[in-house]
Short mmCIF file of C-alpha atoms and ligand atoms in Angstrom, two decimals:
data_model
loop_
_atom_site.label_atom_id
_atom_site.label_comp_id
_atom_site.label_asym_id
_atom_site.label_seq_id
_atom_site.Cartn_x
_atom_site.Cartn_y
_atom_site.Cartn_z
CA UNK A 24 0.00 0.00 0.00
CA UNK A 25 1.19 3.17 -0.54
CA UNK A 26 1.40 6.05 2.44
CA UNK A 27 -2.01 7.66 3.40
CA UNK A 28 -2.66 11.33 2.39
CA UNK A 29 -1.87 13.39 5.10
CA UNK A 30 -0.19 16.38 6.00
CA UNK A 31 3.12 14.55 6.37
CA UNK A 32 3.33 12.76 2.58
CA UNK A 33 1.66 16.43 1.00
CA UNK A 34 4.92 17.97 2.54
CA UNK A 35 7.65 15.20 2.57
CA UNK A 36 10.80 16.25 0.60
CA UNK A 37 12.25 12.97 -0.54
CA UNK A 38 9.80 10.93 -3.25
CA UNK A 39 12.63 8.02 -3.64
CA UNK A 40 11.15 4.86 -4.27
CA UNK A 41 13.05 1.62 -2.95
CA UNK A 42 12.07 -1.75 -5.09
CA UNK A 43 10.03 -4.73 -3.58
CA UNK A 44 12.72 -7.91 -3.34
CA UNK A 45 12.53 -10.26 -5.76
CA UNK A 46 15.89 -12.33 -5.45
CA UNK A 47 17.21 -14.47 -2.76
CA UNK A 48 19.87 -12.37 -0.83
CA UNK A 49 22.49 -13.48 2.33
CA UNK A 50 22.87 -10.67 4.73
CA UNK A 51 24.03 -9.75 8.11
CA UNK A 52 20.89 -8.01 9.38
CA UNK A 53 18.15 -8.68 8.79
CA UNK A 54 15.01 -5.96 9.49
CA UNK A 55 11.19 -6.23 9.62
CA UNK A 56 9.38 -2.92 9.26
CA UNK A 57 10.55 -0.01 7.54
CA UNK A 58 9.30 2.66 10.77
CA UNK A 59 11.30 4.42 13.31
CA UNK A 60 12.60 1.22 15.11
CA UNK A 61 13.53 -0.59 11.51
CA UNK A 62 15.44 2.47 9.47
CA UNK A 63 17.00 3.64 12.52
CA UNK A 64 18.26 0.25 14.07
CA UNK A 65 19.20 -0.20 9.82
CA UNK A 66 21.76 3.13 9.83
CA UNK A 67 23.04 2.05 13.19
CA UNK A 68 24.11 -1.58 12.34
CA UNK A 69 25.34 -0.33 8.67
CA UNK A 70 27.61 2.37 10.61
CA UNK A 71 29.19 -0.14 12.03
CA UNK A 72 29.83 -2.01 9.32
CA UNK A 73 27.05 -4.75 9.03
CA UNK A 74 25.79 -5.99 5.42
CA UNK A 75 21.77 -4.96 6.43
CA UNK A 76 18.14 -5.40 4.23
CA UNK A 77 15.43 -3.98 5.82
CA UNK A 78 11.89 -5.23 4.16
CA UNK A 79 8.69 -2.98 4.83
CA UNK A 80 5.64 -4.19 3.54
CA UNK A 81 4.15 -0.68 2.42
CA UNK A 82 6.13 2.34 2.19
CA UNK A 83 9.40 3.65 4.24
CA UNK A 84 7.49 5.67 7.21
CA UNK A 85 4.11 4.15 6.70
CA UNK A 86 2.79 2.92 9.75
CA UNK A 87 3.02 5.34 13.15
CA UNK A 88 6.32 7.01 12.02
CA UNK A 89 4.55 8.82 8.88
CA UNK A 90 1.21 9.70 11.06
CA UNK A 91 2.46 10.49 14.72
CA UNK A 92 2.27 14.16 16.41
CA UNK A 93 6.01 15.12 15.74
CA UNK A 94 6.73 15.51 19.23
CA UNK A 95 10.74 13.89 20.54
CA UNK A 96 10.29 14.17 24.52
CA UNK A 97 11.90 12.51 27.30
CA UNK A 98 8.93 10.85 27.80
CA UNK A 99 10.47 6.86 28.23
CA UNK A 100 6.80 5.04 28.73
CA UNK A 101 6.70 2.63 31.46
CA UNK A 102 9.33 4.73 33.41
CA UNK A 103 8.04 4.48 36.92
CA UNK A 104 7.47 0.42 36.43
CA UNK A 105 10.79 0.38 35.16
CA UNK A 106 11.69 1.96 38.27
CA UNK A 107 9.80 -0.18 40.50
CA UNK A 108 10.94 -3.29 39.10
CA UNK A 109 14.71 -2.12 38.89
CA UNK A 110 15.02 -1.19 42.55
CA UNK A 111 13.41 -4.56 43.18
CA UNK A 112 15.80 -6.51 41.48
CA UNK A 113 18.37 -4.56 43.71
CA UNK A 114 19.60 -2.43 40.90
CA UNK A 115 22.01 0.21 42.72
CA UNK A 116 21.78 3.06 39.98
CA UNK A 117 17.90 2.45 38.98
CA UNK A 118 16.86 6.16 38.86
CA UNK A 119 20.07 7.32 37.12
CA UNK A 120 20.14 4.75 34.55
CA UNK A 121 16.77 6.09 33.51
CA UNK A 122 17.06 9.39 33.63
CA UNK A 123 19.55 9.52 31.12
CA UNK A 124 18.09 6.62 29.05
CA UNK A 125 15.39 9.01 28.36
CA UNK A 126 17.66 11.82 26.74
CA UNK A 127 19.35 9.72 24.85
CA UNK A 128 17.33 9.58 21.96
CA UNK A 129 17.14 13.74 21.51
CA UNK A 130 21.02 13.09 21.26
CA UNK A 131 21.04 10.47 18.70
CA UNK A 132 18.29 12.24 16.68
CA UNK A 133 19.89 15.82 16.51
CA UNK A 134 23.38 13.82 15.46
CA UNK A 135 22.28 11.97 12.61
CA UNK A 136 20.00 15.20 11.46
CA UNK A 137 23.24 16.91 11.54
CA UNK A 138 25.37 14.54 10.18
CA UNK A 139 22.99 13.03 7.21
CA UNK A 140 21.65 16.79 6.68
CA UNK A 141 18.21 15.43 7.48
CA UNK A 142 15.46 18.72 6.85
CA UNK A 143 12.73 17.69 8.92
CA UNK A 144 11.58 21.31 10.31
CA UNK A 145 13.43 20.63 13.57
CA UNK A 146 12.30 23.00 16.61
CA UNK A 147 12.42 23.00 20.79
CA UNK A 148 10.23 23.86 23.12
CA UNK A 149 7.57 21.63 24.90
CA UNK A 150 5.48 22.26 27.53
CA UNK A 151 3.66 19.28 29.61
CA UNK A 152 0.41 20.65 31.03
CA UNK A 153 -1.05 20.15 33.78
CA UNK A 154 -4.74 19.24 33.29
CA UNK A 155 -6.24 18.69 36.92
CA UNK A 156 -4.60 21.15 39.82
CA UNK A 157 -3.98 18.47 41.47
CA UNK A 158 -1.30 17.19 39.07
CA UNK A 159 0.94 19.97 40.53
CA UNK A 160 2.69 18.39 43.28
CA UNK A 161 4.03 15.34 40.98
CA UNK A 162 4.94 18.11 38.31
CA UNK A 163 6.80 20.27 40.72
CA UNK A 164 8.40 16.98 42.19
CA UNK A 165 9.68 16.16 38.30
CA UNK A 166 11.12 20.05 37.95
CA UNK A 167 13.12 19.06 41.10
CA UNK A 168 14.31 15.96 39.51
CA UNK A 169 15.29 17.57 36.50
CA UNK A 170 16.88 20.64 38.23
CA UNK A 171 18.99 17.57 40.75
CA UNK A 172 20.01 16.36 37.49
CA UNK A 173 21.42 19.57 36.22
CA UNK A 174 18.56 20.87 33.74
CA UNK A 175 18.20 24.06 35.59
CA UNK A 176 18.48 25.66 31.93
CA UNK A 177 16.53 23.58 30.62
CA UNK A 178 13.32 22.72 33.04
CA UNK A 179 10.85 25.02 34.63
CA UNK A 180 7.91 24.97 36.42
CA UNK A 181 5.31 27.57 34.88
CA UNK A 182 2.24 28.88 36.95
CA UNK A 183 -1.51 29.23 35.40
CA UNK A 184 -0.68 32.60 34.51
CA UNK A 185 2.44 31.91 33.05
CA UNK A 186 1.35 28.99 30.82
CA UNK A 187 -1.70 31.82 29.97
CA UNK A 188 1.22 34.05 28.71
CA UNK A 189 2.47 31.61 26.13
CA UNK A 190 -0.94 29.57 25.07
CA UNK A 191 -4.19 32.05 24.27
CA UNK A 192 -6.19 28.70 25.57
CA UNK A 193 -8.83 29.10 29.19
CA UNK A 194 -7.27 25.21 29.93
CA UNK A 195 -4.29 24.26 32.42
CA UNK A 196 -3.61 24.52 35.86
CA UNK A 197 0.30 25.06 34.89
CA UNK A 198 3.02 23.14 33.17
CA UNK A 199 6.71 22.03 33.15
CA UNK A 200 8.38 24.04 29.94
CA UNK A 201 11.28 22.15 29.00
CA UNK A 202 13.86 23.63 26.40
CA UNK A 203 15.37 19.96 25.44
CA UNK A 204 12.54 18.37 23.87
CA UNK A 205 11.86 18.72 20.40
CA UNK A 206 9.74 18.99 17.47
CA UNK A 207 9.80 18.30 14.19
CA UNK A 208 8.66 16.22 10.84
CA UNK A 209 8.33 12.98 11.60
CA UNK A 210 8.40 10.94 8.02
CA UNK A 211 10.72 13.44 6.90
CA UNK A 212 12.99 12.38 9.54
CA UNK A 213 12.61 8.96 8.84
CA UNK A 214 12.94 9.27 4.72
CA UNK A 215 16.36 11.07 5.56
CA UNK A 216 17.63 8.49 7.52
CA UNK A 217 16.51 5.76 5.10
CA UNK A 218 18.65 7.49 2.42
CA UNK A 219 21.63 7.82 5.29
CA UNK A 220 20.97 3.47 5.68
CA UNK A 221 21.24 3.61 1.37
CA UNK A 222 23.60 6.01 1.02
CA UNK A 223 25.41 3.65 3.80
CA UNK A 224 25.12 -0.14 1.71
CA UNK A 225 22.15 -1.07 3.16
CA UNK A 226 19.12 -2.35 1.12
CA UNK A 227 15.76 -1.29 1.21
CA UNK A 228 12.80 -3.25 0.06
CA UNK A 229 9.73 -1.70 -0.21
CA UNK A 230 6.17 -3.53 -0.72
CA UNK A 231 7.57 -6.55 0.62
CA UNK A 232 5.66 -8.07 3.42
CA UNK A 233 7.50 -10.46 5.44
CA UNK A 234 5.36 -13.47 5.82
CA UNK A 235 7.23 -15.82 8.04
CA UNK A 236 10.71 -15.83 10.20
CA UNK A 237 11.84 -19.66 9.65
CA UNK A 238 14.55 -21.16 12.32
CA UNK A 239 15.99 -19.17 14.84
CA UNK A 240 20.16 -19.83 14.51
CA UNK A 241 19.90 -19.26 11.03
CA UNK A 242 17.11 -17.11 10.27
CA UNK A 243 15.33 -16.64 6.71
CA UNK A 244 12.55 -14.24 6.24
CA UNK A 245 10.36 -15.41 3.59
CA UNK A 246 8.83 -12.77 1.62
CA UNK A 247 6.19 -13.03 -1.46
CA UNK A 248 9.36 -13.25 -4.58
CA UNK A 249 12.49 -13.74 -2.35
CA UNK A 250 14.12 -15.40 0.86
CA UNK A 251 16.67 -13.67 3.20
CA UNK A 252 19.43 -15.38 4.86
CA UNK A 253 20.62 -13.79 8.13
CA UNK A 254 22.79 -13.91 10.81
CA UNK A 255 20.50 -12.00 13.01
CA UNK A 256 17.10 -10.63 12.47
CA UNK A 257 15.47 -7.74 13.80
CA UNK A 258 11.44 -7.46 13.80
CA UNK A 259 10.37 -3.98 14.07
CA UNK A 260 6.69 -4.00 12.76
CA UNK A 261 5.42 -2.53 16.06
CA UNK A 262 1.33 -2.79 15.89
CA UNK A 263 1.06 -3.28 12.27
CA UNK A 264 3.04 -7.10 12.18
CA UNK A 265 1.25 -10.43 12.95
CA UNK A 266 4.70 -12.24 13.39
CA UNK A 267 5.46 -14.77 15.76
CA UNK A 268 2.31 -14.90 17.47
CA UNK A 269 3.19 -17.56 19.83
CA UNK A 270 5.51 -15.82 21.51
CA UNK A 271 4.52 -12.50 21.10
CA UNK A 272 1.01 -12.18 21.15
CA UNK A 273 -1.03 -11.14 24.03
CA UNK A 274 1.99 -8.61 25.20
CA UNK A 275 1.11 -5.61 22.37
CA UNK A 276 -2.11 -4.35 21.75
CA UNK A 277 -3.07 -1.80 19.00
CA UNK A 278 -4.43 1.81 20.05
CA UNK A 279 -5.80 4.09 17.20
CA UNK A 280 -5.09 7.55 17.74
CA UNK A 281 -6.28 10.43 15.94
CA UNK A 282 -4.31 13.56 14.18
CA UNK A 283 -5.02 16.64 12.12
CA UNK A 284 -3.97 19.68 10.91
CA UNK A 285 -6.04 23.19 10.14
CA UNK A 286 -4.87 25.65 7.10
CA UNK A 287 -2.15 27.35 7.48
CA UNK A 288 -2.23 30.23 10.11
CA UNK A 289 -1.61 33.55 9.54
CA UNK A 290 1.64 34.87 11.67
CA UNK A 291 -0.71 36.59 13.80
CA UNK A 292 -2.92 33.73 15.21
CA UNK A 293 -0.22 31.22 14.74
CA UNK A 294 1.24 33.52 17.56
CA UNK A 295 -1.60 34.24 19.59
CA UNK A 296 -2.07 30.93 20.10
CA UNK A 297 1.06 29.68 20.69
CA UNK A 298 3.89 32.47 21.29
CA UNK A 299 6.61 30.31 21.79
CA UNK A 300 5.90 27.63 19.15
CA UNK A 301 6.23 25.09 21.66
CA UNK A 302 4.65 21.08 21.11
CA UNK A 303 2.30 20.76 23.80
CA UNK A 304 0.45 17.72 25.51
CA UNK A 305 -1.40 17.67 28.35
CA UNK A 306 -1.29 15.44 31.57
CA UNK A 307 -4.63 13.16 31.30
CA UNK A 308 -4.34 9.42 30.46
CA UNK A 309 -5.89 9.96 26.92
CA UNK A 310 -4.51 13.17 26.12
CA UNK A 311 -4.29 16.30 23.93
CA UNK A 312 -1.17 16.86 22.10
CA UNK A 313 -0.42 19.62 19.58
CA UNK A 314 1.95 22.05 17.79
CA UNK A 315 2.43 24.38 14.65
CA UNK A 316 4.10 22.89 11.96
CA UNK A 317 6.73 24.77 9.47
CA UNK A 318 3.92 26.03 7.31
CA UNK A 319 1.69 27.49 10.35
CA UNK A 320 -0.71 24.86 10.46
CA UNK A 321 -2.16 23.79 14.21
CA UNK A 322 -1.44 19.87 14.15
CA UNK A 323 -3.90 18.49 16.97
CA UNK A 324 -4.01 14.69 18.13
CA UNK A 325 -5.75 12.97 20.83
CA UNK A 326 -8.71 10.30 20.96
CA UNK A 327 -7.67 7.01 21.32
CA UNK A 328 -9.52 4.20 20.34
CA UNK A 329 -8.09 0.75 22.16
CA UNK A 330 -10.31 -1.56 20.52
CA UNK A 331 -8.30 -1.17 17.97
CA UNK A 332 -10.90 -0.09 15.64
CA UNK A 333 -10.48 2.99 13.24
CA UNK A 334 -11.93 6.25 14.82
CA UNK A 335 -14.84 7.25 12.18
CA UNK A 336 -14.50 10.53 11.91
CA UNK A 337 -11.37 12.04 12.74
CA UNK A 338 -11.66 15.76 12.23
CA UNK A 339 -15.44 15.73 13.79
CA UNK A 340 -14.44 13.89 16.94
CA UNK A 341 -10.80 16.08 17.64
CA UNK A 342 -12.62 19.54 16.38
CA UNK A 343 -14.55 20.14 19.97
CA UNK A 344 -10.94 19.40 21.64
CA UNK A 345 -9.25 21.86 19.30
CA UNK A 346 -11.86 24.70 20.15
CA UNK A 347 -11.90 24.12 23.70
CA UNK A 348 -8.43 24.67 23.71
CA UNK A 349 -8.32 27.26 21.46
CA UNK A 350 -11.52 29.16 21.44
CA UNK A 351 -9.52 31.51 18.46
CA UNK A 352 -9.44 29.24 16.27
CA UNK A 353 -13.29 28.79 15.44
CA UNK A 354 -14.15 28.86 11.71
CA UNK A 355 -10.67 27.65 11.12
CA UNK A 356 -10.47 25.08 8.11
CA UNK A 357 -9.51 21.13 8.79
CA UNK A 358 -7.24 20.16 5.72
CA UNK A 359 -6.21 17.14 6.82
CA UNK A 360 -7.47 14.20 9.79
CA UNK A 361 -6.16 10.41 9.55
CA UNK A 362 -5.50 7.90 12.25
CA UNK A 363 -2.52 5.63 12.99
CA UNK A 364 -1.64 2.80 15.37
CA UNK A 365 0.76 2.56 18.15
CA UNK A 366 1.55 -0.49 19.97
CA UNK A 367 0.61 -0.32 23.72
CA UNK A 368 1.94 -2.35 26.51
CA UNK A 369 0.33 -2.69 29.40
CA UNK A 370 2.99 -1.72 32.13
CA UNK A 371 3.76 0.55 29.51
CA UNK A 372 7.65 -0.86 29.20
CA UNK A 373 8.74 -1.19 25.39
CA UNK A 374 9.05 -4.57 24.48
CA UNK A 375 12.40 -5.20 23.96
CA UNK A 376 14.18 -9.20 23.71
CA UNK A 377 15.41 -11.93 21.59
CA UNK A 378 13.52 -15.11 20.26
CA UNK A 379 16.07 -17.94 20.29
CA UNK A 380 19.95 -16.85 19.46
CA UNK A 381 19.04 -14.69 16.42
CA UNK A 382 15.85 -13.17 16.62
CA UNK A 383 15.77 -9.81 18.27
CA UNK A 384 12.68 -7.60 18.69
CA UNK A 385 11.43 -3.80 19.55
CA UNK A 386 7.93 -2.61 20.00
CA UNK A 387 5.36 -1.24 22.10
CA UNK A 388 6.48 2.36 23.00
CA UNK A 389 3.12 3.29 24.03
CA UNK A 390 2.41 6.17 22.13
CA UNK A 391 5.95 8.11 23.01
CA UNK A 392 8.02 6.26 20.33
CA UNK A 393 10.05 9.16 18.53
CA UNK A 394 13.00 9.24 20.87
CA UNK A 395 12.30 5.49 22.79
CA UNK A 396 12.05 3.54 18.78
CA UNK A 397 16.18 5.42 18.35
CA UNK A 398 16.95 4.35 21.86
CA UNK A 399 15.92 0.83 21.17
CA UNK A 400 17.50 1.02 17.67
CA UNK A 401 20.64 1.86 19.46
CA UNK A 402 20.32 -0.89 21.86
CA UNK A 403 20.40 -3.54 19.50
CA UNK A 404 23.31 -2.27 17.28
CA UNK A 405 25.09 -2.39 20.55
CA UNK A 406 23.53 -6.04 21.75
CA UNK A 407 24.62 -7.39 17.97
CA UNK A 408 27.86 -6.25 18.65
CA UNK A 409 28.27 -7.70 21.78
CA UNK A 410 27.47 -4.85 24.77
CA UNK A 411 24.47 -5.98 26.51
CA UNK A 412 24.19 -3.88 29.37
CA UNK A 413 21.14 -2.06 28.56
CA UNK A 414 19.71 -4.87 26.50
CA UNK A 415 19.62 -7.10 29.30
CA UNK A 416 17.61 -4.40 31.30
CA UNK A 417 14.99 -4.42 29.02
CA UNK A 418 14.66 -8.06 27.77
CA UNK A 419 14.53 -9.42 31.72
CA UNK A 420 11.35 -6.82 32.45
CA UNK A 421 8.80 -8.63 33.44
CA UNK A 422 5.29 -8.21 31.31
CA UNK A 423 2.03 -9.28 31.45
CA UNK A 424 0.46 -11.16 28.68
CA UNK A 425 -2.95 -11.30 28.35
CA UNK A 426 -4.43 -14.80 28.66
CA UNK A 427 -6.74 -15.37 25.27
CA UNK A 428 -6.05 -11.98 23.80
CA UNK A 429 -5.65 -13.51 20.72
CA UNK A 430 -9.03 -15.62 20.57
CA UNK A 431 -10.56 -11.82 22.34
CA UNK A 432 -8.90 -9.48 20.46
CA UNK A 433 -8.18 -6.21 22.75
CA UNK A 434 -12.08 -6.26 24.25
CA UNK A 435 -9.71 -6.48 27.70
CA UNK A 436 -7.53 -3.97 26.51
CA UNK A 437 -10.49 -1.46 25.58
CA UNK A 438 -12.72 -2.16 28.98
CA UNK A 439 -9.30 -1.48 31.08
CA UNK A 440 -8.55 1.84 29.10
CA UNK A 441 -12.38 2.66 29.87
CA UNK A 442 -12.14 2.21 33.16
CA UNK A 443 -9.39 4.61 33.13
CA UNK A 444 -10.95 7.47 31.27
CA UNK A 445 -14.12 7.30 33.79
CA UNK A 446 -12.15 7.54 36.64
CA UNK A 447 -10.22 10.59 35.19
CA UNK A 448 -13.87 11.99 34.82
CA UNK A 449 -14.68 11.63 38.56
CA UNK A 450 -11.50 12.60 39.26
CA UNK A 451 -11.97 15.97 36.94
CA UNK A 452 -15.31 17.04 38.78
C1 FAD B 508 -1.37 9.28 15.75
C2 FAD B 508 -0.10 8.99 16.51
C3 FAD B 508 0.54 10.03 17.17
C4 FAD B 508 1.75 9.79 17.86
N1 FAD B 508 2.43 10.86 18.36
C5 FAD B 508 3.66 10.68 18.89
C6 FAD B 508 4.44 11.80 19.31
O1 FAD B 508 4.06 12.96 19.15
N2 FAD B 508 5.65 11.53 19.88
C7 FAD B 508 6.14 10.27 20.02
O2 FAD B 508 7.23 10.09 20.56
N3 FAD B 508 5.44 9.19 19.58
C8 FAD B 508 4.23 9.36 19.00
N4 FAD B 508 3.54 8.29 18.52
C9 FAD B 508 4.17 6.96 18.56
C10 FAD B 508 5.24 6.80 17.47
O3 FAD B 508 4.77 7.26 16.24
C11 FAD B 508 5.61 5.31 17.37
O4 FAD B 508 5.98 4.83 18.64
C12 FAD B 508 6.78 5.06 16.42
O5 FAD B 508 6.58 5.68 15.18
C13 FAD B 508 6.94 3.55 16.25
O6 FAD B 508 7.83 3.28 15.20
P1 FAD B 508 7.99 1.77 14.69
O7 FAD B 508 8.97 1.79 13.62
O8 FAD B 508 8.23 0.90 15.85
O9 FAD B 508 6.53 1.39 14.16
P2 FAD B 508 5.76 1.88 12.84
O10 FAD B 508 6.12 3.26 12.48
O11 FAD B 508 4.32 1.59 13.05
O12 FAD B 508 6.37 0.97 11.69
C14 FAD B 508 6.14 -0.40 11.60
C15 FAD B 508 6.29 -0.76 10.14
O13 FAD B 508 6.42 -2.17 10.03
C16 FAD B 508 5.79 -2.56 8.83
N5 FAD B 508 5.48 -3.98 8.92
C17 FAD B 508 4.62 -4.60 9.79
N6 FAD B 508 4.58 -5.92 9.56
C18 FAD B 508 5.45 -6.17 8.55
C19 FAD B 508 5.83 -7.35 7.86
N7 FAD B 508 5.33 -8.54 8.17
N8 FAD B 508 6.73 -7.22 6.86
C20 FAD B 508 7.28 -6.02 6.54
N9 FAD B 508 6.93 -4.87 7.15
C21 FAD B 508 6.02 -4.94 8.15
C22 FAD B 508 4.58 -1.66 8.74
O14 FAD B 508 4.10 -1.56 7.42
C23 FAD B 508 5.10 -0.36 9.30
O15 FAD B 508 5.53 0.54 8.30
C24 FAD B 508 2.30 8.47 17.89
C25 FAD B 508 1.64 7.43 17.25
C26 FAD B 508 0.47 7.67 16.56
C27 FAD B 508 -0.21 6.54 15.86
#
C-alpha cells in the first residue's frame, strides 16, 4: 500500500522509491518494518559495518512514524514500572540509569539530522500541562528531579498565569516548559535516515511483506518473490506485524489515535495561540497533544480508540478538543485528519528481547516512540555487537500477557482503558 494522504506525505521532501525484493539475498541483518525502530536500528548496524536489508511491507514511514504528532520528549513510557521493578531486582543506579536513558534519543536524533543533513523542520520547546490542579505536586516533584540532574536551563515549572502568557487557551492549571525536547517532521525524519541506511550499503525493500521468520540460529525471512538469509534478524513491525504470534502475542495491543492539521495560520494567530511555538500535551491518560508545523498549520491529536478499531471521523471527533483549547481558532479550516496505530503495553515498558539466538525484537512504546524507537535502535546495534548492558535491562522486564487476547482481540484492553478514562472523569469534577 502506498502512504495515506496526510499532512506529512503532502509535505515530505524525498519521493525516492526503494524496489520490492525479488531475489534471494544473504545478509548480516536482517530488518522487519521499515518505521522508526527498523530504518533507525538499519543506519546504526550499517555504521558499524554490518551488510543490512530492511523489508517494509508498504512504504518507508508508513505505519506510526509517517502519522504520529512530531513531538521527541523525554517521555520513556513505562518509566516508573521500570523503576519499581529495577530497585526490586536490587539495581544500585535504577533512577540514574533512567534518567539519562530518556535523553538519549534527543542526542542520537539531533546527530544523525546533523550529520545526514536530514530537513525535517526541527524546533524546541515543549510544555507538559497540567490538566487537573492536582497534578501539581508530581509536576513540581519532576522540575526538582530535572533541576537535581542539572537541567536548571533547561526545566521550569510555569504557573496558570504563566502557561496563559504563552498559550491564548482558558485550559491548564500550569506546566513544566522544558527547552530539550523537540519537534519536528516525523516521516521526513525517517525518509532522511533511510537514504543515510542507502547512502550507507544497506538495502531497502519496499512492498515486501515479510510473511514468516523460519529457524531461529539461522534465520530466513520469507517474503512473497524472495528469501533472506541472516545472521540475526530484527522485527520492528510494532502494531502493524502479525509475526510470531506464539511468543509474542497477548503482550502488544493496537491503540488508534487520531491527528489533524487546520490551514495554514496567519503569523498573527499562529502567535496568539502559541507564542513560543512550543509542542504541547497535556497530563490526562488519553490526552491532547499539539503544535504548529513549518507552514503554520495547528497539528492536533488525541482520541484514542483501544479496541483497535479505526476512529470514524477524525476531524469531527478532535474539532470540539481543538476549540476548547483554542476558542480563536473557530471557523478555522480542517485540511487534513487520519488515524494511525501505536503499539501499547500494558505496564507501559517497550518490548524489547530476543527469540532464540538470532531473533531480536522492539515494539510497544506506548504512544511516546520518537525518541524510545532510536533508543531501542541503538540498543540492538550495541547487543549485535556484543554490549548488553542495557539490553539485558529491558529483555529481563517482566510483562504481562494477556491470557486469550488472541481468541478476544483487545475487548480487555479497551474495557481497562475505559475504566481509566471514567475515573479521570470523577476525578476531573
Ligand atoms: C497518531 C499517533 C501520534 C503519535 N504521536 C507521537 C508523538 O508525538 N511523539 C512520540 O514520541 N510518539 C508518538 N507516537 C508513537 C510513534 O509514532 C511510534 O511509537 C513510532 O513511530 C513507532 O515506530 P515503529 O517503527 O516501531 O513502528 P511503525 O512506524 O508503526 O512501523 C512499523 C512498520 O512495520 C511494517 N510492517 C509490519 N509488519 C510487517 C511485515 N510482516 N513485513 C514487513 N513490514 C512490516 C509496517 O508496514 C510499518 O511501516 C504516535 C503514534 C500515533 C499513531
Amino acid at each position: 500500500m502506498d502512504r495515506i494522504d496526510n499532512y506529512y506525505t503532502a509535505t515530505q521532501n524525498d519521493t525516492t522509491t526503494y524496489p520490492p525484493l525479488e531475489s534471494d539475498i544473504s545478509v548480516d541483518i536482517a530488518i522487519v518494518g521499515g518505521g522508526f525502530t527498523g530504518v533507525a536500528t538499519a543506519v546504526e548496524m550499517a555504521e558499524r559495518g554490518f551488510s543490512v536489508a530492511l523489508c517494509e511491507a508498504n512504504r518507508i514511514g508508513w505505519g506510526a512514524t509517517g502519522r504520529n504528532g512530531g513531538q521527541v520528549t523525554g517521555s520513556l513510557s513505562g518509566d516508573q514500572a521500570m523503576l519499581a521493578q529495577l530497585r526490586k531486582r536490587g539495581h544500585k543506579d535504577a533512577e540514574d540509569f533512567i534518567w539519562h536513558l530518556r535523553w538519549e534519543g534527543h542526542d542520537i536524533i539531533r546527530e544523525r539530522i546533523a550529520r545526514y543533513g536530514i530537513e525535517c523542520d526541527l524546533k524546541t520547546g515543549h510544555l507538559h500541562t497540567a490538566w487537573h490542579e492536582n497534578d501539581i505536586p508530581e509536576f513540581l516533584n519532576t522540575v526538582e528531579t530535572a533541576h537535581r540532574y542539572g537541567m536548571e536551563d533547561d526545566v521550569a515549572w510555569l504557573s496558570q498565569d504563566e502557561v496563559h502568557q504563552m498559550l491564548d487557551t482558558p485550559l491548564y492549571h500550569g506546566g513544566i516548559y522544558n527547552k530539550r525536547n523537540l519537534h519536528l517532521h516525523s516521516l521526513n525524519l525517517c525518509l532522511g535516515e533511510a537514504r543515510a541506511a542507502s547512502s550507507l550499503g544497506a538495502q531497502l525493500f519496499e512492498q515486501t511483506p515479510v510473511l514468516d521468520i523460519v529457524g531461529r540460529r539461522q534465520p530466513h525471512l520469507k517474503t512473497a518473490k524472495g528469501i533472506i538469509k541472516a545472521k540475526k534478524v530484527v522485527l520492528a513491525g510494532n502494531a502493524y506485524h502479525k509475526l510470531v504470534r506464539k511468543q509474542l502475542g497477548g503482550l502488544l495491543f493496537p491503540a488508534v489515535l487520531g491527528n489533524m492539521t487546520t490551514e495554514p495560520l496567519s503569523d498573527e494567530l499562529a502567535t496568539k495561540i502559541n507564542s513560543h511555538d512550543v509542542a504541547v500535551y497535556d497530563s490526562r491518560m488519553v490526552l491532547d497533544y499539539y503544535r504548529l508545523t513549518a507552514d503554520n498549520r495547528l497539528m492536533f491529536g488525541g482520541g484514542t480508540n483501544y479496541s483497535g478499531r479505526e476512529l470514524a471521523n477524525v476531524a469531527a471527533s478532535l474539532t470540539p478538543s481543538m476549540l476548547e483549547t483554542f476558542p480563536a481558532l473557530k471557523g478555522t479550516r480542517i485540511d487534513y485528519a487520519w488515524t494511525g496505530t501505536a503499539g501499547i503495553v500494558m505496564n507501559r515498558i517497550p518490548l524489547v528481547g530476543k527469540l532464540g539466538s538470532n531473533v531480536y525484537y522492539a515494539q510497544g512504546y506506548s504512544g511516546h516512540g520518537i525518541a524510545t524507537s532510536h533508543i531501542m535502535a541503538e540498543v540492538l546495534a550495541e547487543a549485535v555487537t556484543g554490549t548488553l548492558e542495557k539490553f539485558d535491562v529491558f529483555a529481563d522486564f517482566d510483562h504481562r500477557r494477556v491470557p486469550g487476547a488472541q481468541l478476544f482481540g483487545n475487548g480487555f484492553l479497551a474495557m481497562g482503558m475505559w475504566y481509566y478514562q471514567f475515573r479521570e472523569k470523577l476525578r476531573n469534577r
